[in-house]
Coordinates of C-alpha atoms in Angstrom, one line a residue:
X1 CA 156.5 102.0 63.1
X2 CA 153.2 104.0 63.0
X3 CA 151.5 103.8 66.9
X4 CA 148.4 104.7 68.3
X5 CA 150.5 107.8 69.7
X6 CA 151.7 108.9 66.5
X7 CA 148.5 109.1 64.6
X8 CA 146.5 109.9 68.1
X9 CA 144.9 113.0 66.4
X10 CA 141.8 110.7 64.6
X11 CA 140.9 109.1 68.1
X12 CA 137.9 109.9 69.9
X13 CA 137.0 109.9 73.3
X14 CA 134.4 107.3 73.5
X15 CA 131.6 108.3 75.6
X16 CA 129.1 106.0 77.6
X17 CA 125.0 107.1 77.1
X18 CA 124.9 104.8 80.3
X19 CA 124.7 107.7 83.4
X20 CA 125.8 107.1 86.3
X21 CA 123.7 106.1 89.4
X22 CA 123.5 109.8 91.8
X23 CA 123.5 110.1 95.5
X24 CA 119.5 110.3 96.2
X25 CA 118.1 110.9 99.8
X26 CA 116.2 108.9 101.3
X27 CA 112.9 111.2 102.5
X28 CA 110.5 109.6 104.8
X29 CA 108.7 112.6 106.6
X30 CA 105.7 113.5 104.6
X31 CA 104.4 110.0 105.2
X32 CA 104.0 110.6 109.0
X33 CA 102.5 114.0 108.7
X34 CA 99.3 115.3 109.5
X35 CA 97.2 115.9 106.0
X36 CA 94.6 118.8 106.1
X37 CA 93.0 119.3 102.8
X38 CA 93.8 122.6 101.3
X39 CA 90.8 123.1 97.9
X40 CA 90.8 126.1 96.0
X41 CA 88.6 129.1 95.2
X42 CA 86.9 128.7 98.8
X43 CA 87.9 132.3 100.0
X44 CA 91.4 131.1 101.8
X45 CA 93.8 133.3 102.7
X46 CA 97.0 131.2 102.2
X47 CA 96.4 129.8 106.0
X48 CA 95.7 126.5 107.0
X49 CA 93.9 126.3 110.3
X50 CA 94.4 122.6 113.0
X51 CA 91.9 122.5 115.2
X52 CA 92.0 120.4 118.9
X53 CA 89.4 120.4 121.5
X54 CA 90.3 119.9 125.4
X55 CA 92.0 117.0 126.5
X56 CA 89.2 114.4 128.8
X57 CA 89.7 115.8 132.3
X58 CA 87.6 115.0 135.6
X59 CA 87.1 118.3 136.7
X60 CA 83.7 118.7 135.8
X61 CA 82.5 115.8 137.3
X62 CA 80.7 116.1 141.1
X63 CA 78.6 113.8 142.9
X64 CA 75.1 114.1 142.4
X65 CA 72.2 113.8 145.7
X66 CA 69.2 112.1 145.1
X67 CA 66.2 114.1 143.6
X68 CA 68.0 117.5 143.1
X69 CA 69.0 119.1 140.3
X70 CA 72.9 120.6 140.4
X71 CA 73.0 124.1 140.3
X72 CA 74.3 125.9 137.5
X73 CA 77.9 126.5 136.4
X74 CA 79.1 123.4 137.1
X75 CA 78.7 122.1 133.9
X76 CA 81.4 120.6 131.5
X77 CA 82.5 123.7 129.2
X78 CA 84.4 122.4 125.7
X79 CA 87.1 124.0 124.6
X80 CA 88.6 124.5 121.1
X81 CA 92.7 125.3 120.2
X82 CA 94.4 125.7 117.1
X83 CA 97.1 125.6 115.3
X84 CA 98.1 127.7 111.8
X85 CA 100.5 127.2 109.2
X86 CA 100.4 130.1 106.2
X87 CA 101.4 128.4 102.8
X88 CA 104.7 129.6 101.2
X89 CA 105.0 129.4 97.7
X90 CA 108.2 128.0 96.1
X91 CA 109.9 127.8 93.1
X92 CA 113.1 127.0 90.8
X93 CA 114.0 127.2 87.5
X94 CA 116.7 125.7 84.6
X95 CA 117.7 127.9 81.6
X96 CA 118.8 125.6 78.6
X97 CA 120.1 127.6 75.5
X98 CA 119.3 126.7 72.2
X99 CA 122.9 125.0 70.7
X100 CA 122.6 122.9 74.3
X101 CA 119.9 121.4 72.6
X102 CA 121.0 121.2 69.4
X103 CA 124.1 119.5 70.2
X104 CA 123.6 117.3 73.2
X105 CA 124.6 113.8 73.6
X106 CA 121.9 113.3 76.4
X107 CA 118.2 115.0 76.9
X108 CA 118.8 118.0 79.1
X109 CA 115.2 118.9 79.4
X110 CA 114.0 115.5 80.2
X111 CA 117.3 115.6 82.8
X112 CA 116.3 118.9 84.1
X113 CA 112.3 118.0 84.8
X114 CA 113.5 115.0 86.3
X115 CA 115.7 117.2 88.3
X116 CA 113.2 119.8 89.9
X117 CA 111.3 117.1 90.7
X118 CA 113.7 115.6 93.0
X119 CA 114.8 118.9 94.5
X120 CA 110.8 120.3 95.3
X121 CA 110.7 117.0 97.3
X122 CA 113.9 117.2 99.0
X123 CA 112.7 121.3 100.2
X124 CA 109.1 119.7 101.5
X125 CA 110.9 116.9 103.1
X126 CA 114.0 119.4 104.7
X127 CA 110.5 121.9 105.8
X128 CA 108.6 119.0 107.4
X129 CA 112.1 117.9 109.4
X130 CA 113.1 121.4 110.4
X131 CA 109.8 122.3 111.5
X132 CA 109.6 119.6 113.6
X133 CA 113.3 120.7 115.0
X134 CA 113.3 124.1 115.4
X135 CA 112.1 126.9 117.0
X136 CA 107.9 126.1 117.1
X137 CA 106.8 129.7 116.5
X138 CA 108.0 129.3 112.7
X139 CA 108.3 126.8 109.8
X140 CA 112.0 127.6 109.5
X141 CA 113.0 128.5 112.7
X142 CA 116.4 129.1 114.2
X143 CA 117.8 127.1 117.3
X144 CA 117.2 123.9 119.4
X145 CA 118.9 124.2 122.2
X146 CA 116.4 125.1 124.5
X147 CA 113.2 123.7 123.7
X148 CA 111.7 121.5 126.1
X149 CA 111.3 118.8 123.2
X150 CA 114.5 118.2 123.3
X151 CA 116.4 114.8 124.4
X152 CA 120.1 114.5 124.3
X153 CA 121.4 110.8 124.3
X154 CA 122.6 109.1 127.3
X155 CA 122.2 113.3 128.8
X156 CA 118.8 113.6 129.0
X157 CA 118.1 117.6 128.6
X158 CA 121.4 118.5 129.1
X159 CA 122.6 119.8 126.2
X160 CA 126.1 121.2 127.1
X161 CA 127.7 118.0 128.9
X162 CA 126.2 116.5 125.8
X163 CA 127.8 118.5 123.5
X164 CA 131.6 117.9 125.5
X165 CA 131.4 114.5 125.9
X166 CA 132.6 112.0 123.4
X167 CA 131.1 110.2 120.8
X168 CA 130.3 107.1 123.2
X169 CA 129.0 109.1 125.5
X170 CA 126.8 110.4 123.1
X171 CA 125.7 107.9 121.0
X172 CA 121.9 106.9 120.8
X173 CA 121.5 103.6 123.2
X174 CA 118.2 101.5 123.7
X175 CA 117.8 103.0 126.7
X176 CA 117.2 106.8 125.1
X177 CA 114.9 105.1 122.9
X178 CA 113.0 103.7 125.3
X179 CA 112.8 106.7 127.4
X180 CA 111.7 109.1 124.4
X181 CA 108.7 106.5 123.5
X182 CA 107.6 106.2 127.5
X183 CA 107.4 109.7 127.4
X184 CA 105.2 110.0 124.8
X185 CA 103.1 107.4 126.0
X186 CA 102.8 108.9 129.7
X187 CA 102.1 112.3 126.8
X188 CA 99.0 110.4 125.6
X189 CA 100.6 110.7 122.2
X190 CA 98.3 109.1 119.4
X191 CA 99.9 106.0 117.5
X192 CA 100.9 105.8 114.3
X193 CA 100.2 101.6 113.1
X194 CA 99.7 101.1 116.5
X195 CA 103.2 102.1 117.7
X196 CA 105.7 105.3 117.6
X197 CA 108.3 105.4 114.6
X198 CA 111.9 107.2 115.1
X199 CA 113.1 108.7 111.9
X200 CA 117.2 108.5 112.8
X201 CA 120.1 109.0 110.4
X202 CA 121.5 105.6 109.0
X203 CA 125.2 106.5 111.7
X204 CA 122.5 106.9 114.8
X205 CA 120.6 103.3 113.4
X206 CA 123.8 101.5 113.5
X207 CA 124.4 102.5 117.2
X208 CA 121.0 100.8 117.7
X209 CA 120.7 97.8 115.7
X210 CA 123.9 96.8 118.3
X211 CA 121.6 96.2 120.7
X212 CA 120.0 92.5 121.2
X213 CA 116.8 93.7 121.4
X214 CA 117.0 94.8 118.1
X215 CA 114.2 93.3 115.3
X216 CA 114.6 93.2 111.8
X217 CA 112.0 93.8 109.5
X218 CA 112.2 90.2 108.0
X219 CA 110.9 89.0 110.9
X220 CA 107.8 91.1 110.7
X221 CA 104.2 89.0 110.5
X222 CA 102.9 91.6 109.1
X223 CA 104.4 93.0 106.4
X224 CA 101.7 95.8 105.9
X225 CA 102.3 98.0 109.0
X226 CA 105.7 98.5 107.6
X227 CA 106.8 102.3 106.7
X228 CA 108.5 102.9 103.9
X229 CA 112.3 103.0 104.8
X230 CA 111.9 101.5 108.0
X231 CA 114.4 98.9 109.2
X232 CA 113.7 97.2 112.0
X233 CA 111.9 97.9 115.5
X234 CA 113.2 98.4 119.1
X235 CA 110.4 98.4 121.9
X236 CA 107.7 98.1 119.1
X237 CA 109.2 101.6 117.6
X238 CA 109.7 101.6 114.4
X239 CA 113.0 102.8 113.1
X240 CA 113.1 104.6 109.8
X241 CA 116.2 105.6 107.8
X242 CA 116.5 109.0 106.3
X243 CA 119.8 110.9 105.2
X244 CA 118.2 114.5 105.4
X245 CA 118.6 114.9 108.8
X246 CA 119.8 118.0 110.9
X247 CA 123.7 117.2 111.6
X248 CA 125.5 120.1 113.1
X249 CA 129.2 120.5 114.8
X250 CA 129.2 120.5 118.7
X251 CA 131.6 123.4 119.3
X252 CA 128.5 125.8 121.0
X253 CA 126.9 123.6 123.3
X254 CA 126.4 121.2 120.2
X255 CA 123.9 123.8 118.6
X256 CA 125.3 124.9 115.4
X257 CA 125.2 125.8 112.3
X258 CA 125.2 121.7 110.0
X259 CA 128.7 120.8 109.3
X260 CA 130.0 117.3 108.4
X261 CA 133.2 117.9 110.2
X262 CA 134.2 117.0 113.8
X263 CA 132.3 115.7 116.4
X264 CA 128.8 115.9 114.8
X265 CA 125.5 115.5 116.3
X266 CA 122.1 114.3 114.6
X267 CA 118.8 115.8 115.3
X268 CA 116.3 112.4 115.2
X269 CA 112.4 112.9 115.5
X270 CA 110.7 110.1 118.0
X271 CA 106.8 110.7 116.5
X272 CA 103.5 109.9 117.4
X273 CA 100.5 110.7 115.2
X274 CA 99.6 114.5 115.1
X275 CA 103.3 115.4 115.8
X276 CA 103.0 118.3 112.5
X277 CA 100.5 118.8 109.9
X278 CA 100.6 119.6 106.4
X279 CA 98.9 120.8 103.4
X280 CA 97.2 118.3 101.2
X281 CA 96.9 120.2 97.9
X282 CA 93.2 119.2 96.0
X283 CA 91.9 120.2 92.5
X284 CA 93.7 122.9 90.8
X285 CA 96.1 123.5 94.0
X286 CA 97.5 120.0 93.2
X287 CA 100.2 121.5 90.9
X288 CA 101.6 123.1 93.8
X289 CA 102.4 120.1 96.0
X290 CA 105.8 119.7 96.0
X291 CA 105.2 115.5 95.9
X292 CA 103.7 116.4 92.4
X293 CA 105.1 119.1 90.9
X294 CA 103.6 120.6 87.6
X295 CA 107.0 121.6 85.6
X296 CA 106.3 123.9 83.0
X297 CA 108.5 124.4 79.9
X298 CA 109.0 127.5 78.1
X299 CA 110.2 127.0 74.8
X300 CA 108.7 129.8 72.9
X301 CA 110.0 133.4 71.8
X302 CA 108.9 137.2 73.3
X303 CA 109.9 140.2 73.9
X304 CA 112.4 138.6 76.8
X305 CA 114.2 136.5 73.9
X306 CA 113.2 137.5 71.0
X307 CA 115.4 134.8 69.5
X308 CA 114.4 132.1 71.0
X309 CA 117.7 131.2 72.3
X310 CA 116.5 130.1 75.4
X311 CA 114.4 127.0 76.8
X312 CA 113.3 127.4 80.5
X313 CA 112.2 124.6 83.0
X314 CA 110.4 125.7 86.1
X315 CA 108.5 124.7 89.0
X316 CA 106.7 126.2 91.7
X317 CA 105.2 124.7 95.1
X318 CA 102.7 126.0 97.7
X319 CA 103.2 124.1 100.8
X320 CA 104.0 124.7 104.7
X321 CA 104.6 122.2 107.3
X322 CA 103.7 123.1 111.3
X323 CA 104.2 121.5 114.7
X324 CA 100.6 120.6 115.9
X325 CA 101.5 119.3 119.7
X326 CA 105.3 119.2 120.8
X327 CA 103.5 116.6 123.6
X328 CA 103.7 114.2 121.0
X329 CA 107.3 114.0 119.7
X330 CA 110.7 114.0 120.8
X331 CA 114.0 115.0 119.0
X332 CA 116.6 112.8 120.3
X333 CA 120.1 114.7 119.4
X334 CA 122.8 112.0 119.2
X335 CA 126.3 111.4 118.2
X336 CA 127.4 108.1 116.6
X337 CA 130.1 106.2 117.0
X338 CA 130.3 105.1 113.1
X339 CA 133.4 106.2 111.5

């Protein structure tokens, strides 16, 4: 009796052009930052300079006697801050060979341009987050645990009895909410759509949606003020889901390096408006923002490959992100008690 297994060699593996769906972040940062317009061949030097004048104050003010003139140096002086961010540029690249090309079943170059797309918006997204998180003094930065922006849930600033407590203990709750957003308010802190949002990681959003004060955005009357990825509203803050949040384990005083292991901790940004600022590429700098980058395809021989055996997909990205006032944000690290 001839069987499939007996004559096996003339089968094929049949192959599905249908790709899978991927696991895409959700990014939500570069909507709530500060844009300053960045045009070229205007003498810059890779710097982008935020400006703030004083804060109102009474100070200045005295009371004034009928028919004579104050004397001088009394008077109301302004004052003028800032705030710089130098540009970095960026850049990645995908070497396809030749017989790739020849032989594919799917387009690798249209896969790979699609790719550094996706990846220069995942770095602006990560440097808008982390700047926001760490160390002020940098765009990188390099630890958390003792700036004074920092809330710990249901701890306040104490990091350490944070960091030993349990997940329960140190889950996000309405109440560290509503805390963070009185303290921007007593902070002055500009709105954003007339309210605060809180950018949280989807485990630290199910801790909060518990709570009976909770809103969902269905029940919004006006559908326009919504951000994109929010999902719902607790004490008129809007609550915005991202997955490329700073998690880290809690071994040191819950400040360490990101691990997915353990007892882990999220670092969620409370904002107001002027929280960080931005770059907002213009004319010819536009093929550097990393929400539109130019890809460039090499495809050509030289004197590198004189064969032409290779096909190169790049992409480059000028961009920076900066804190502009830690009075108006909060990080609010949290545990979750998903599992």
């Amino acid at each position: 009796m001839v069987t499939t297994g007996s004559v096996s060699a003339q089968f094929q593996t049949y192959f599905s052009k249908a790709l899978l769906e991927r696991a895409l972040p959700l990014l939500q940062m570069e909507q709530f930052a500060q844009k300053t317009p960045y045009p070229t061949k205007t003498g810059g030097n890779k710097t982008v300079r935020f400006f703030r004048f004083g804060d109102p104050s009474i100070s200045a003010i005295s009371e004034l006697s009928e028919g004579t003139t104050p004397s001088s140096g009394d008077e109301r002086n302004l004052t003028l801050s800032s705030v710089e961010a130098t540009l970095v540029q960026y850049g990645s690249k995908i070497i396809l060979t030749d017989i790739v090309l020849a032989t594919e079943l799917f387009s690798h170059l249209a896969q790979a341009t699609k790719q550094l797309g996706e990846d220069a918006a995942l770095h602006a997204d990560t440097l808008c987050h982390r700047a926001i998180v760490l160390d002020s003094s940098t765009s990188t930065g390099t630890s958390i645990g003792t700036q004074t922006y920092i809330r710990y849930a249901q701890n306040g600033t104490n990091g350490t009895t944070w960091a030993t407590g349990s997940a329960a203990n140190g889950a996000m709750t309405a109440t560290d909410l509503l805390d963070g957003a009185t303290t921007l308010f007593i902070n002055r802190a500009p709105k954003i759509k007339d309210g605060y949002a809180l950018v949280a990681h989807p485990a630290v959003i199910r801790d909060l949606q518990q709570d009976d004060d909770w809103l969902k955005v269905s029940s919004y009357s006006a559908p326009d003020q919504i951000f994109k990825g929010e999902t719902g509203k607790l004490f008129g803050v809007s609550v915005v889901s991202s997955t490329n949040i700073l998690s880290f384990a809690t071994s040191a005083s819950g400040i360490v390096s990101a691990s997915t292991a353990g007892n882990v901790g999220f670092a969620n940004i409370l904002l107001g408006g002027g929280a960080f600022g931005v770059p907002n590429m213009s004319s010819l700098a536009a093929s550097g923002s990393p929400f539109s980058p130019k890809v460039t395809i090499l495809d050509g021989a030289d004197k590198s490959d004189v064969y032409n055996q290779r096909i190169i997909a790049s992409f480059k990205t000028f961009y920076a992100a900066k804190q502009l006032d830690t009075r108006f944000f909060r990080v609010i690290v949290s545990k979750s008690n998903y599992s």
